[in-house]
Short mmCIF file of C-alpha atoms in Angstrom, two decimals:
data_model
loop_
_atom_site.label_atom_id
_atom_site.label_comp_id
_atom_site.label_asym_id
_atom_site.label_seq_id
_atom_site.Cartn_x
_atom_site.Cartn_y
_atom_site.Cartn_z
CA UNK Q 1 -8.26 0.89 4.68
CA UNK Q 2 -5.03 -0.50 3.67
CA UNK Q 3 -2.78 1.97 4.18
CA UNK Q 4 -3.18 4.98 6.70
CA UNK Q 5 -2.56 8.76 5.95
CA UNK Q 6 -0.51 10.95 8.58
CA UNK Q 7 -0.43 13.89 9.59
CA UNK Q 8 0.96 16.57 6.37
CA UNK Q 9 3.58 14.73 4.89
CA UNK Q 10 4.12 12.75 1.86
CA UNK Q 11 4.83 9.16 2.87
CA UNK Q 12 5.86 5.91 1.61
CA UNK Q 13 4.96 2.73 3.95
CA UNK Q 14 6.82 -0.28 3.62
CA UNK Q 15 7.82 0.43 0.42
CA UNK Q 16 4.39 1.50 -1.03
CA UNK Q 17 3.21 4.80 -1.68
CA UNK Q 18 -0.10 6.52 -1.39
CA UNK Q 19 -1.06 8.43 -4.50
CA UNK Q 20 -3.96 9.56 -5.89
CA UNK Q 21 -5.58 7.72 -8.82
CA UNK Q 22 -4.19 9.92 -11.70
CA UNK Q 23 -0.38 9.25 -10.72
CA UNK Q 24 0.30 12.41 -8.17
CA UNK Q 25 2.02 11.66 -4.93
CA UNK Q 26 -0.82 12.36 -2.31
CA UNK Q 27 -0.72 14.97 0.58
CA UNK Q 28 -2.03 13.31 3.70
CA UNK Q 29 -4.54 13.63 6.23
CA UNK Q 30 -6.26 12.75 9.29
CA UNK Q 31 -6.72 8.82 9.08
CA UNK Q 32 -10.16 7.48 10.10
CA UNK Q 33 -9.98 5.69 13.37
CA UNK Q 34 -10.90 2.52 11.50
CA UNK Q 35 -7.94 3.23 9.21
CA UNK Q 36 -5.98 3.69 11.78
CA UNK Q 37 -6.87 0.13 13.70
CA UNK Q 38 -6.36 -1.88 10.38
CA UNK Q 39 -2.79 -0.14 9.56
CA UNK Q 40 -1.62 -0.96 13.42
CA UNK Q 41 -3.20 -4.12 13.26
CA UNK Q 42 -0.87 -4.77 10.08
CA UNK Q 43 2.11 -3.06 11.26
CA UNK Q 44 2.09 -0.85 8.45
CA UNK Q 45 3.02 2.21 10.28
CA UNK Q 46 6.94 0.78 10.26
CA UNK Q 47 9.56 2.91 8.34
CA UNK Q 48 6.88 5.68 7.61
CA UNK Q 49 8.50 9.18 6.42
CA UNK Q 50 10.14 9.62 3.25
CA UNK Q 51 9.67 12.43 0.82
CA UNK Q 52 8.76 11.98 -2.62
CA UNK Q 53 8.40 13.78 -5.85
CA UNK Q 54 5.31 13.87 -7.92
CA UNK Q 55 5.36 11.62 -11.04
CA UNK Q 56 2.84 12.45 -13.71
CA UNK Q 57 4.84 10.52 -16.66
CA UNK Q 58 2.59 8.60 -19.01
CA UNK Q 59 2.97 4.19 -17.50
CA UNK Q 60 4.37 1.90 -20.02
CA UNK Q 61 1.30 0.32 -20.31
CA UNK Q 62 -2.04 -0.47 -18.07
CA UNK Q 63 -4.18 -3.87 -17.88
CA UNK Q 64 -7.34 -4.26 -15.91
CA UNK Q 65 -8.12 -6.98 -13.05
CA UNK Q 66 -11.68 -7.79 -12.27
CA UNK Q 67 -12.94 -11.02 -10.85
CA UNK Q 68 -16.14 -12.62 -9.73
CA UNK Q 69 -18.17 -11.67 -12.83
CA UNK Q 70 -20.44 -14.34 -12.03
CA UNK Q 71 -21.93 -14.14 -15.81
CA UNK Q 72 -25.38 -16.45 -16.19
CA UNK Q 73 -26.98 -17.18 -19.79
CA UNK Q 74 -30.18 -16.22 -17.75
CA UNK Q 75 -29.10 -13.52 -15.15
CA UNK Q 76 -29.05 -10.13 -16.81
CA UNK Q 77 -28.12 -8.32 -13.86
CA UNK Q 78 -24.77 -9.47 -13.67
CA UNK Q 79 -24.75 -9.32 -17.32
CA UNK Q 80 -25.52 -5.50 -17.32
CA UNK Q 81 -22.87 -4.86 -14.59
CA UNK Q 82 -20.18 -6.49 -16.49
CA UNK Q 83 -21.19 -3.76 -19.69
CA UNK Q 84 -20.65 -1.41 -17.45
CA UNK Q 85 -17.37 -2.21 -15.41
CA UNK Q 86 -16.32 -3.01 -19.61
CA UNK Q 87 -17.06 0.65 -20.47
CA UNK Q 88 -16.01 2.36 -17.71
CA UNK Q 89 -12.25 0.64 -17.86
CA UNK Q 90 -12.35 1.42 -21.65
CA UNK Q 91 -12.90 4.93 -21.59
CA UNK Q 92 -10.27 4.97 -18.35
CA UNK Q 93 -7.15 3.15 -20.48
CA UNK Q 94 -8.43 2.66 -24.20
CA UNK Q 95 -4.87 1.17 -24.92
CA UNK Q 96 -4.98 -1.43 -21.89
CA UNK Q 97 -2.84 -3.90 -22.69
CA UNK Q 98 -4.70 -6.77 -20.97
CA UNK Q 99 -7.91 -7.48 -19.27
CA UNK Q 100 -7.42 -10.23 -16.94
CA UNK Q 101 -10.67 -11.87 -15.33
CA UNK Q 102 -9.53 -13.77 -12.43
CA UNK Q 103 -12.06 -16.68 -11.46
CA UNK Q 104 -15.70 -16.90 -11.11
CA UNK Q 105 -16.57 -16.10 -14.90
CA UNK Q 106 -19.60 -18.36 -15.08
CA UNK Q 107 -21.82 -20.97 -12.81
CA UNK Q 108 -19.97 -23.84 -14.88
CA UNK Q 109 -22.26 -24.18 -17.76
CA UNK Q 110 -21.60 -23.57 -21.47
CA UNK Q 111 -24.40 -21.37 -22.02
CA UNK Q 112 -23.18 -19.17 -19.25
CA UNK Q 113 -19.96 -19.30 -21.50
CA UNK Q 114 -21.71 -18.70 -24.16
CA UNK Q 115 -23.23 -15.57 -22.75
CA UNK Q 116 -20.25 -14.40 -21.39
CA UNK Q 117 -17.86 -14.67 -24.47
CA UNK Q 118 -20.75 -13.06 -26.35
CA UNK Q 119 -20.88 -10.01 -24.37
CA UNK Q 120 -17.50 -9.49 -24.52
CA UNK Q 121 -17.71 -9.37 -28.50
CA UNK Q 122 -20.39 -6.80 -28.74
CA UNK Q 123 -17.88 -4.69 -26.22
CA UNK Q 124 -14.34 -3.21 -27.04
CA UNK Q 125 -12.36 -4.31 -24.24
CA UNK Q 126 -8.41 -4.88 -23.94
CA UNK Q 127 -7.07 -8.53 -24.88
CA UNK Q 128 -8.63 -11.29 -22.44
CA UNK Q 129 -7.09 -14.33 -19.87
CA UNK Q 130 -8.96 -16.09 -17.34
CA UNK Q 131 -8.47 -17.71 -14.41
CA UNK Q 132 -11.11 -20.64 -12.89
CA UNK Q 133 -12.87 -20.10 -10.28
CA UNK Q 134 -14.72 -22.22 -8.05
CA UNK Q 135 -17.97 -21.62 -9.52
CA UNK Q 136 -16.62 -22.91 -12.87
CA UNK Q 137 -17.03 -26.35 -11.29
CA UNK Q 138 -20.50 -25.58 -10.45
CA UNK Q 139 -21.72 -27.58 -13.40
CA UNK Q 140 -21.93 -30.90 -11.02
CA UNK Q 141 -24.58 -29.18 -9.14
CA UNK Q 142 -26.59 -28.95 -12.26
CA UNK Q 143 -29.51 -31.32 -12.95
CA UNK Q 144 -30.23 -33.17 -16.43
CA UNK Q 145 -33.44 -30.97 -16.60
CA UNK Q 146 -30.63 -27.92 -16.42
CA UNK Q 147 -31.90 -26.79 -13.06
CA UNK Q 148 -29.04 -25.92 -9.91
CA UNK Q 149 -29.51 -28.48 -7.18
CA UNK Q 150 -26.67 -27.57 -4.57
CA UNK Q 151 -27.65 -30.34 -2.02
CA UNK Q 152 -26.23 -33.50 -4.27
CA UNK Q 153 -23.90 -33.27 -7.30
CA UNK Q 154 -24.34 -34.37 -10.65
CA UNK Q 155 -22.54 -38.03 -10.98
CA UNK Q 156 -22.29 -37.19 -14.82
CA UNK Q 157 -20.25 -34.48 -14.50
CA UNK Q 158 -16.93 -34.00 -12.87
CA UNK Q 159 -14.08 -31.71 -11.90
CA UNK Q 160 -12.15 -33.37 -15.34
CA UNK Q 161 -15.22 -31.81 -17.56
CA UNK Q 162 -14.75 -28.73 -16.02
CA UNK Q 163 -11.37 -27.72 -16.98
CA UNK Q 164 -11.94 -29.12 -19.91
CA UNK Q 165 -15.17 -26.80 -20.62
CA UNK Q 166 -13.37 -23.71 -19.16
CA UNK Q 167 -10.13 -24.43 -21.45
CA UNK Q 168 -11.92 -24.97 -24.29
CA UNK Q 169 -14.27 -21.97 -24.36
CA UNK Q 170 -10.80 -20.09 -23.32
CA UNK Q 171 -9.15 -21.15 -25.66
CA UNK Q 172 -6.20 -22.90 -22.93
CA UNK Q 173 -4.64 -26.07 -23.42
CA UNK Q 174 -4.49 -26.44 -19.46
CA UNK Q 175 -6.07 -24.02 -16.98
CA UNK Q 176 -2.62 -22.12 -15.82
CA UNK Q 177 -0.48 -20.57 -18.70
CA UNK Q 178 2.01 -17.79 -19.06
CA UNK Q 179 2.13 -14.82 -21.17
CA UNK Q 180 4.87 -11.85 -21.63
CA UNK Q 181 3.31 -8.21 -22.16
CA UNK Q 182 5.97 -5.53 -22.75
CA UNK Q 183 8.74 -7.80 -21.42
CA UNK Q 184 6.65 -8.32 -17.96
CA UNK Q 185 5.49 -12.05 -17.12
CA UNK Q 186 1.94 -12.89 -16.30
CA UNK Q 187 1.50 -16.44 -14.73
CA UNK Q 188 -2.11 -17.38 -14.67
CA UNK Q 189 -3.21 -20.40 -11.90
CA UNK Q 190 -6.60 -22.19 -11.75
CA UNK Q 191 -7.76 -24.75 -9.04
CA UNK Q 192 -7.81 -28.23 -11.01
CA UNK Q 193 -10.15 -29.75 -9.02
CA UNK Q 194 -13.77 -29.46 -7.06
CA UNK Q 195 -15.55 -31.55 -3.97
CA UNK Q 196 -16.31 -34.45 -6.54
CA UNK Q 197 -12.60 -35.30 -6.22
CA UNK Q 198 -12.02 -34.77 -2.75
CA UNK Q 199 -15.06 -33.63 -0.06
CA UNK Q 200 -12.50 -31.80 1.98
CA UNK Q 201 -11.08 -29.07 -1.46
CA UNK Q 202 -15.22 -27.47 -0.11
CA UNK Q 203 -14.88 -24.29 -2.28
CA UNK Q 204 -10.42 -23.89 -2.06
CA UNK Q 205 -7.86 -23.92 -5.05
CA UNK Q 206 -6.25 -27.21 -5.84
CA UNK Q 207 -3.14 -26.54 -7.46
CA UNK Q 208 -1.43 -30.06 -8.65
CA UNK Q 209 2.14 -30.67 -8.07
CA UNK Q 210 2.50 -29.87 -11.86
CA UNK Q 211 1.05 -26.63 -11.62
CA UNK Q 212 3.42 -25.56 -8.68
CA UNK Q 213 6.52 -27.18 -10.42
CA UNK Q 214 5.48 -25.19 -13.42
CA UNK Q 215 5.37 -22.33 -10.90
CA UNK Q 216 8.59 -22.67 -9.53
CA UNK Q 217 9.97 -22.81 -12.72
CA UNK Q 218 8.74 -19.67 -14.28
CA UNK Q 219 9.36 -17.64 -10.84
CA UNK Q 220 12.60 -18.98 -11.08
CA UNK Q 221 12.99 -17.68 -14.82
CA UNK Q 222 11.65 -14.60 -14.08
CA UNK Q 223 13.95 -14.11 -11.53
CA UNK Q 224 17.05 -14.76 -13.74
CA UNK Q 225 16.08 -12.80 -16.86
CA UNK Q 226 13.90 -10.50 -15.83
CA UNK Q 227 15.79 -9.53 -12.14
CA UNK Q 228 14.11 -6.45 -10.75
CA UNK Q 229 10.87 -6.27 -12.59
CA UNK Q 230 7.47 -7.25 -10.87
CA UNK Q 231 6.05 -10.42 -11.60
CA UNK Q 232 2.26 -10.27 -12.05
CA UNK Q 233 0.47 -13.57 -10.32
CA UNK Q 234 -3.37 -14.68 -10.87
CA UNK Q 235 -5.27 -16.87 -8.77
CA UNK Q 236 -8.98 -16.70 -7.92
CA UNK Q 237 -8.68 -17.82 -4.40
CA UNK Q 238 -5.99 -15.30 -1.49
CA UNK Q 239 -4.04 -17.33 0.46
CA UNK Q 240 -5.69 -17.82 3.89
CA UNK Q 241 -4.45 -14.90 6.56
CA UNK Q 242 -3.36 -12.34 4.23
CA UNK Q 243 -6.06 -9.65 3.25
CA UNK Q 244 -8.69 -9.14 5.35
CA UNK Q 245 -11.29 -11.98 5.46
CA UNK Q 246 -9.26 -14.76 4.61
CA UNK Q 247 -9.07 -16.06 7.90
CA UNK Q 248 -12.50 -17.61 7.27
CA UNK Q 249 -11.71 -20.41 5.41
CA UNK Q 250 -8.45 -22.11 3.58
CA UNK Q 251 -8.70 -20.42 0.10
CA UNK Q 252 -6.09 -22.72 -1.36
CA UNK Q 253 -5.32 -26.39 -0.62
CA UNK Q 254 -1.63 -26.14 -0.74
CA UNK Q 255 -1.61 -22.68 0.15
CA UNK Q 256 1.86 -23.29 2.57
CA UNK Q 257 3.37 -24.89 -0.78
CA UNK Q 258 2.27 -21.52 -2.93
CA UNK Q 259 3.14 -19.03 -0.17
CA UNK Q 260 7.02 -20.67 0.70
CA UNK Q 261 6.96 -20.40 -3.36
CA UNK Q 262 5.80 -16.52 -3.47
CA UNK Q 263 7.92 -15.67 -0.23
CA UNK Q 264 11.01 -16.62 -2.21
CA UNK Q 265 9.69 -14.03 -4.90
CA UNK Q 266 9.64 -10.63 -3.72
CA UNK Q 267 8.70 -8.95 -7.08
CA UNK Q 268 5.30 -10.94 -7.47
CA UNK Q 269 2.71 -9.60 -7.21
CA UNK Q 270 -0.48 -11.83 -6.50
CA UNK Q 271 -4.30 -11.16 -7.41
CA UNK Q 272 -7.27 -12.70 -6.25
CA UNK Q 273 -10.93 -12.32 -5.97
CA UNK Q 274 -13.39 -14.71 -4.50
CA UNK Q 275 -14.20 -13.10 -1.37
CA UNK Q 276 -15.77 -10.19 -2.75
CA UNK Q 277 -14.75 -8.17 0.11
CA UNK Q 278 -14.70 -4.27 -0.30
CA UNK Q 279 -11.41 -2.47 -1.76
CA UNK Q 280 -12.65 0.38 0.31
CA UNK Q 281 -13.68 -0.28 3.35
CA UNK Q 282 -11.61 -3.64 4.18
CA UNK Q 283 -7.90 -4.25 3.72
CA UNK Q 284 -7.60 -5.77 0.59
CA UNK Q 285 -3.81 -4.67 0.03
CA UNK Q 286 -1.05 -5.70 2.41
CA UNK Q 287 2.81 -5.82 1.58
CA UNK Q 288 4.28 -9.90 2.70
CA UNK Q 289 7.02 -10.72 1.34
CA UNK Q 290 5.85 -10.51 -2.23
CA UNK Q 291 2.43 -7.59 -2.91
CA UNK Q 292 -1.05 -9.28 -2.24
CA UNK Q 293 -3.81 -6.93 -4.20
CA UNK Q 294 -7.93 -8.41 -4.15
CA UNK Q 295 -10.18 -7.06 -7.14
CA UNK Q 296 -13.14 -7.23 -4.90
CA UNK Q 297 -15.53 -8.00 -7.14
CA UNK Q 298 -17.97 -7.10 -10.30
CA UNK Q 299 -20.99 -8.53 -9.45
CA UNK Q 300 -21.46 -8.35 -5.85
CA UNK Q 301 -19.26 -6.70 -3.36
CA UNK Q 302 -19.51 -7.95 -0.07
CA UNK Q 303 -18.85 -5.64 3.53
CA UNK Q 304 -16.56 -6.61 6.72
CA UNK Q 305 -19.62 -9.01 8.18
CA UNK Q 306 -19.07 -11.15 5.13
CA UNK Q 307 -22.05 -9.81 3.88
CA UNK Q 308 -23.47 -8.35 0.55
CA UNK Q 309 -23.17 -4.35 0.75
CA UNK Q 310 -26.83 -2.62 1.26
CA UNK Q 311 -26.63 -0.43 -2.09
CA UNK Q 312 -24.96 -1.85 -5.77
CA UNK Q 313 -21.68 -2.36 -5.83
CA UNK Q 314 -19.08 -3.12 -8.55
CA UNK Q 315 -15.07 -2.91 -8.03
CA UNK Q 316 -12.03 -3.66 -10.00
CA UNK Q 317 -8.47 -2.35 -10.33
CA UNK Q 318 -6.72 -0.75 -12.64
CA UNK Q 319 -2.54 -1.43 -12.55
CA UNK Q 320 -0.91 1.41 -14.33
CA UNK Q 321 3.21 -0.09 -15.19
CA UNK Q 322 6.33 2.07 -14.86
CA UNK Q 323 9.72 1.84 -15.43
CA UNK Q 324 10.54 1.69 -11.72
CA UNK Q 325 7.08 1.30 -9.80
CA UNK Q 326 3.58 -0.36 -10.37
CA UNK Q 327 0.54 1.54 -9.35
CA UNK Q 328 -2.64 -0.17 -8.17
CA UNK Q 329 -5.89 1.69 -8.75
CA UNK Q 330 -9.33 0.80 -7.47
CA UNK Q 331 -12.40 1.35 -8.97
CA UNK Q 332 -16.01 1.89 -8.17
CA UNK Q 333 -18.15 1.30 -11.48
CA UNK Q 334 -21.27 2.39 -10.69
CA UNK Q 335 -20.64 5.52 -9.38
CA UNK Q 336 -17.83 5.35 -11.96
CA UNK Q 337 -15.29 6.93 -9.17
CA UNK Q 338 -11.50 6.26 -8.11
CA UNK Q 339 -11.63 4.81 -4.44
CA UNK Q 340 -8.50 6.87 -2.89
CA UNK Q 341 -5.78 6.65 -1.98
CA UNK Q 342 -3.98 4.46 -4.88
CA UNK Q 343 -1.12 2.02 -3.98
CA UNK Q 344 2.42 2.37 -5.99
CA UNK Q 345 4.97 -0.37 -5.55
CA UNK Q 346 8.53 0.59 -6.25
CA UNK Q 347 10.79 -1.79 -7.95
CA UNK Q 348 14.61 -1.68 -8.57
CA UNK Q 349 14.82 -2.50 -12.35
CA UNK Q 350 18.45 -3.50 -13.17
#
């Protein structure tokens, strides 16, 4: 797991706390040896002991994170699995603020869309923005007869249709966008481009130079008006060797571009899906310079092999806002249970 538990104390690691999933600082206890391997291996176990009060106060508000819905007109597993991660986050925070699904909403077609956006009407859920994913290109492996053919790609579709399917059906006029909730910024990136541009992007992010100049520029805002708060940051694909499993392949093109631009941001936070790895068993939190958080994913949850899991699976987070801390809570849908401990994330609001 991502962050240890010693031996009966209260303890804050690297600036994060463990707590448990309704708020309450957590009393500690014997880390698994696995636990303990992943927190040495991350040097995590650095500045450990600090007391801390409890904190039951109500947040200033909640959103949701889930990623890798992987919704298909004809696939009504993954349909029923998003119902159910829907439900279970409503009846957690009925006044969410935002539910953000980051990448992998469809296989690239507009029935899949369709499907999708359909769902989410019959289903009260909080406010919606999207990130693209990689499968949202997957519409150039799809055959005029409508049929997925993932040894050649589709000459009469391209990366450009893509985007513009996925902003249209989103409603976007380009696939990266801001928004303010409660005075906190939200920056939203999307890949802009699949293999048919460029063999060697394979299944990474490619972020344009407008996109990171657009970047910079709202970090840099967000830095001058907003100094002290935490700076929420979407994008489908972690930055290669952060969490655990992104050592096997790049994840984003210009990912030392995006990482010098999130080093120079301590207060961001970034969230990212894509390699459905488990929130529970693999470290999917780790404190850089700036918070990297993975949803995991809704519609297939994959182990430490870089395998699917053996039984159903379906994880997201829940991010609970303070005045002076963020709290990141997992979430296990279909056994509808917390995964402990929760992660809080102290900021110094000015």
């Amino acid at each position: 797991m991502f962050l240890s538990i010693i031996r009966s104390s209260l303890v804050v690691l690297l600036g994060l706390a463990l707590i448990n999933p309704v708020g309450e600082r957590m009393k500690s206890t014997q880390a698994s040896q696995g636990e303990t391997q992943t927190a040495a291996a991350q040097g995590e176990t650095q500045n450990v002991t600090a007391q801390v009060e409890q904190k039951t106060a109500a947040p200033l508000f909640s959103f949701s994170v889930m990623s890798d819905v992987h919704i298909i007109s004809d696939d009504s597993s993954s349909q029923l699995l998003l119902r159910q991660a829907l439900t279970d986050h409503h009846e957690l925070r009925p006044d969410s603020k935002l539910l953000v699904l980051n990448g992998d909403l469809t296989n690239g077609s507009e029935s899949d869309y369709r499907s999708l956006l359909g769902l989410l009407s019959r289903q009260p859920h909080a406010p919606v923005q999207a990130t693209m994913g990689n499968h949202e290109y997957y519409g150039v492996y799809r055959s005029p007869d409508g049929k997925m053919d993932y040894t050649k790609m589709n000459s009469s579709w391209s990366s450009r249709d893509a985007v513009a399917l996925f902003d249209r059906m989103m409603g976007y006029d380009k696939p990266y966008h801001e928004l303010v909730v409660e005075g906190y910024r939200f920056l939203f990136l999307s890949g802009e481009a699949y293999r048919d541009v460029d063999a060697s992007i394979n299944e990474d992010a490619y972020l344009s130079p407008a996109q990171l100049s657009w970047l910079s520029e709202r970090l840099t805002a967000a830095s001058s008006a907003d100094a002290g708060k935490p700076v929420f940051v979407f994008l489908h694909q972690p930055l290669p060797r952060t969490l655990e499993g992104t050592d096997l392949e790049l994840g984003v093109v210009q990912h030392k571009e995006l990482r010098a631009l999130l080093d120079a941001h301590p207060n961001v936070i970034l969230f990212s899906g894509h390699t459905h790895w488990n929130v529970e068993t693999t470290g999917q939190v780790k404190q850089l310079k700036f918070l990297a958080a993975s949803s995991a994913s809704i519609r297939e949850v994959w182990s430490a092999k870089n395998e699917p899991e053996t039984q159903a699976l379906s994880q997201s987070l829940v991010v609970d806002v303070y005045p002076e801390r963020v709290v990141i809570l997992r979430r296990e849908h279909t056994e509808k249970r917390w995964i402990e401990p929760s992660i809080a994330k102290g900021y110094d609001v000015k």
